[in-house]
Amino acid sequence: MNSQQILSLSQLEQLKTSGAGYDILRYIGLPDVLGEQSETILYFLGRQLARKFDIQSLEELIEIYQLMDWGKLDLVKKKKKEWIFHLMSDSGFLRLKASFPVDFRLEAGFLAEALQNLKQVECECTEDINKRIHLVKFSVHFIS
């Protein structure tokens, strides 16, 4: 595949598989290979992946999260310089119960880049994991 090729939602739908192998690679294999910089690299990998899509709306972004089996992304609070999203899913619930550490840096990077492209404003994203209620909160900060 050409590195400049833009992916469509229909191409993403063709890749739908179950996620156990993905989770092993993501949460065990990649951190071993990437070492201490794992979280930073995954964040920027997420940003790079978002550049591969021509996301035209928040609805398309939410659909991509579901197709990637990352979960249901909900915009819960919208301020001038910050948007708050919640991410919930059955698979996310299971990941949060895992005996190994999980993070959502890839998803955070993807969200930051996708919104930066949609809003044409530089932004960064942080995540907060609440294991008690099985919720991931993303805070997207718009930098003007």
mmCIF file of N, CA, C and O in Angstrom, residues 40-77:
data_model
loop_
_atom_site.group_PDB
_atom_site.id
_atom_site.type_symbol
_atom_site.label_atom_id
_atom_site.label_comp_id
_atom_site.label_asym_id
_atom_site.label_seq_id
_atom_site.Cartn_x
_atom_site.Cartn_y
_atom_site.Cartn_z
ATOM 1 N N THR A 40 4.642 7.123 24.355
ATOM 2 C CA THR A 40 4.853 8.251 23.435
ATOM 3 C C THR A 40 4.766 7.787 21.984
ATOM 4 O O THR A 40 4.106 8.424 21.161
ATOM 5 N N ILE A 41 5.406 6.679 21.687
ATOM 6 C CA ILE A 41 5.391 6.160 20.315
ATOM 7 C C ILE A 41 3.979 5.767 19.906
ATOM 8 O O ILE A 41 3.540 6.068 18.792
ATOM 9 N N LEU A 42 3.231 5.122 20.794
ATOM 10 C CA LEU A 42 1.854 4.737 20.470
ATOM 11 C C LEU A 42 0.979 5.964 20.230
ATOM 12 O O LEU A 42 0.112 5.956 19.351
ATOM 13 N N TYR A 43 1.178 7.026 20.998
ATOM 14 C CA TYR A 43 0.414 8.262 20.799
ATOM 15 C C TYR A 43 0.674 8.815 19.389
ATOM 16 O O TYR A 43 -0.257 9.142 18.660
ATOM 17 N N PHE A 44 1.942 8.891 19.007
ATOM 18 C CA PHE A 44 2.259 9.429 17.688
ATOM 19 C C PHE A 44 1.894 8.456 16.572
ATOM 20 O O PHE A 44 1.571 8.887 15.460
ATOM 21 N N LEU A 45 1.886 7.168 16.844
ATOM 22 C CA LEU A 45 1.382 6.196 15.876
ATOM 23 C C LEU A 45 -0.111 6.439 15.645
ATOM 24 O O LEU A 45 -0.587 6.414 14.511
ATOM 25 N N GLY A 46 -0.854 6.688 16.714
ATOM 26 C CA GLY A 46 -2.272 7.009 16.579
ATOM 27 C C GLY A 46 -2.485 8.250 15.732
ATOM 28 O O GLY A 46 -3.361 8.292 14.862
ATOM 29 N N ARG A 47 -1.673 9.257 15.944
ATOM 30 C CA ARG A 47 -1.779 10.490 15.139
ATOM 31 C C ARG A 47 -1.495 10.177 13.670
ATOM 32 O O ARG A 47 -2.209 10.645 12.782
ATOM 33 N N GLN A 48 -0.454 9.395 13.428
ATOM 34 C CA GLN A 48 -0.104 9.037 12.051
ATOM 35 C C GLN A 48 -1.219 8.243 11.388
ATOM 36 O O GLN A 48 -1.543 8.468 10.220
ATOM 37 N N LEU A 49 -1.816 7.302 12.113
ATOM 38 C CA LEU A 49 -2.913 6.515 11.550
ATOM 39 C C LEU A 49 -4.110 7.391 11.192
ATOM 40 O O LEU A 49 -4.757 7.169 10.166
ATOM 41 N N ALA A 50 -4.400 8.380 12.007
ATOM 42 C CA ALA A 50 -5.530 9.278 11.730
ATOM 43 C C ALA A 50 -5.317 10.035 10.424
ATOM 44 O O ALA A 50 -6.284 10.349 9.723
ATOM 45 N N ARG A 51 -4.080 10.292 10.073
ATOM 46 C CA ARG A 51 -3.776 10.995 8.813
ATOM 47 C C ARG A 51 -4.091 10.141 7.587
ATOM 48 O O ARG A 51 -4.184 10.647 6.480
ATOM 49 N N LYS A 52 -4.262 8.844 7.798
ATOM 50 C CA LYS A 52 -4.563 7.931 6.697
ATOM 51 C C LYS A 52 -6.044 7.949 6.312
ATOM 52 O O LYS A 52 -6.437 7.318 5.346
ATOM 53 N N PHE A 53 -6.856 8.631 7.101
ATOM 54 C CA PHE A 53 -8.291 8.692 6.852
ATOM 55 C C PHE A 53 -8.704 10.115 6.494
ATOM 56 O O PHE A 53 -8.174 11.077 7.045
ATOM 57 N N ASP A 54 -9.663 10.217 5.603
ATOM 58 C CA ASP A 54 -10.252 11.504 5.257
ATOM 59 C C ASP A 54 -11.530 11.644 6.083
ATOM 60 O O ASP A 54 -12.629 11.403 5.594
ATOM 61 N N ILE A 55 -11.368 12.011 7.338
ATOM 62 C CA ILE A 55 -12.496 12.097 8.258
ATOM 63 C C ILE A 55 -13.154 13.456 8.074
ATOM 64 O O ILE A 55 -12.529 14.495 8.301
ATOM 65 N N GLN A 56 -14.427 13.423 7.678
ATOM 66 C CA GLN A 56 -15.152 14.654 7.352
ATOM 67 C C GLN A 56 -16.076 15.146 8.454
ATOM 68 O O GLN A 56 -16.592 16.246 8.364
ATOM 69 N N SER A 57 -16.312 14.315 9.474
ATOM 70 C CA SER A 57 -17.259 14.720 10.515
ATOM 71 C C SER A 57 -16.962 13.962 11.802
ATOM 72 O O SER A 57 -16.279 12.935 11.806
ATOM 73 N N LEU A 58 -17.511 14.486 12.875
ATOM 74 C CA LEU A 58 -17.400 13.813 14.160
ATOM 75 C C LEU A 58 -18.080 12.453 14.099
ATOM 76 O O LEU A 58 -17.601 11.479 14.681
ATOM 77 N N GLU A 59 -19.170 12.351 13.357
ATOM 78 C CA GLU A 59 -19.886 11.076 13.212
ATOM 79 C C GLU A 59 -18.997 10.028 12.551
ATOM 80 O O GLU A 59 -18.997 8.869 12.956
ATOM 81 N N GLU A 60 -18.241 10.427 11.526
ATOM 82 C CA GLU A 60 -17.317 9.485 10.874
ATOM 83 C C GLU A 60 -16.222 9.044 11.845
ATOM 84 O O GLU A 60 -15.843 7.877 11.861
ATOM 85 N N LEU A 61 -15.724 9.962 12.641
ATOM 86 C CA LEU A 61 -14.699 9.635 13.634
ATOM 87 C C LEU A 61 -15.233 8.608 14.628
ATOM 88 O O LEU A 61 -14.568 7.617 14.929
ATOM 89 N N ILE A 62 -16.448 8.824 15.102
ATOM 90 C CA ILE A 62 -17.080 7.895 16.045
ATOM 91 C C ILE A 62 -17.262 6.527 15.397
ATOM 92 O O ILE A 62 -17.019 5.495 16.026
ATOM 93 N N GLU A 63 -17.635 6.511 14.121
ATOM 94 C CA GLU A 63 -17.813 5.242 13.402
ATOM 95 C C GLU A 63 -16.486 4.501 13.266
ATOM 96 O O GLU A 63 -16.433 3.272 13.405
ATOM 97 N N ILE A 64 -15.415 5.221 13.020
ATOM 98 C CA ILE A 64 -14.100 4.591 12.907
ATOM 99 C C ILE A 64 -13.712 3.922 14.223
ATOM 100 O O ILE A 64 -13.206 2.799 14.231
ATOM 101 N N TYR A 65 -13.970 4.580 15.344
ATOM 102 C CA TYR A 65 -13.675 3.973 16.642
ATOM 103 C C TYR A 65 -14.418 2.654 16.806
ATOM 104 O O TYR A 65 -13.864 1.675 17.302
ATOM 105 N N GLN A 66 -15.662 2.622 16.376
ATOM 106 C CA GLN A 66 -16.431 1.385 16.494
ATOM 107 C C GLN A 66 -15.897 0.320 15.541
ATOM 108 O O GLN A 66 -15.762 -0.847 15.922
ATOM 109 N N LEU A 67 -15.570 0.699 14.304
ATOM 110 C CA LEU A 67 -15.045 -0.263 13.339
ATOM 111 C C LEU A 67 -13.678 -0.808 13.762
ATOM 112 O O LEU A 67 -13.348 -1.950 13.479
ATOM 113 N N MET A 68 -12.892 0.010 14.436
ATOM 114 C CA MET A 68 -11.585 -0.439 14.915
ATOM 115 C C MET A 68 -11.730 -1.258 16.191
ATOM 116 O O MET A 68 -10.732 -1.727 16.732
ATOM 117 N N ASP A 69 -12.947 -1.392 16.689
ATOM 118 C CA ASP A 69 -13.247 -2.108 17.929
ATOM 119 C C ASP A 69 -12.577 -1.442 19.133
ATOM 120 O O ASP A 69 -12.200 -2.091 20.096
ATOM 121 N N TRP A 70 -12.445 -0.116 19.050
ATOM 122 C CA TRP A 70 -11.909 0.637 20.174
ATOM 123 C C TRP A 70 -13.006 0.978 21.165
ATOM 124 O O TRP A 70 -12.720 1.281 22.304
ATOM 125 N N GLY A 71 -14.256 0.966 20.718
ATOM 126 C CA GLY A 71 -15.364 1.230 21.617
ATOM 127 C C GLY A 71 -16.274 2.332 21.115
ATOM 128 O O GLY A 71 -16.095 2.877 20.031
ATOM 129 N N LYS A 72 -17.255 2.635 21.941
ATOM 130 C CA LYS A 72 -18.230 3.679 21.641
ATOM 131 C C LYS A 72 -17.698 4.998 22.194
ATOM 132 O O LYS A 72 -17.548 5.168 23.404
ATOM 133 N N LEU A 73 -17.402 5.913 21.291
ATOM 134 C CA LEU A 73 -16.865 7.216 21.642
ATOM 135 C C LEU A 73 -18.014 8.211 21.724
ATOM 136 O O LEU A 73 -18.766 8.364 20.763
ATOM 137 N N ASP A 74 -18.150 8.862 22.872
ATOM 138 C CA ASP A 74 -19.220 9.846 23.075
ATOM 139 C C ASP A 74 -18.621 11.182 23.475
ATOM 140 O O ASP A 74 -17.804 11.249 24.407
ATOM 141 N N LEU A 75 -19.049 12.239 22.788
ATOM 142 C CA LEU A 75 -18.683 13.600 23.183
ATOM 143 C C LEU A 75 -19.627 13.995 24.314
ATOM 144 O O LEU A 75 -20.837 14.086 24.115
ATOM 145 N N VAL A 76 -19.084 14.184 25.516
ATOM 146 C CA VAL A 76 -19.938 14.449 26.681
ATOM 147 C C VAL A 76 -19.885 15.893 27.158
ATOM 148 O O VAL A 76 -20.788 16.345 27.861
ATOM 149 N N LYS A 77 -18.839 16.628 26.800
ATOM 150 C CA LYS A 77 -18.746 18.030 27.201
ATOM 151 C C LYS A 77 -17.950 18.791 26.150
ATOM 152 O O LYS A 77 -16.892 18.340 25.712
#
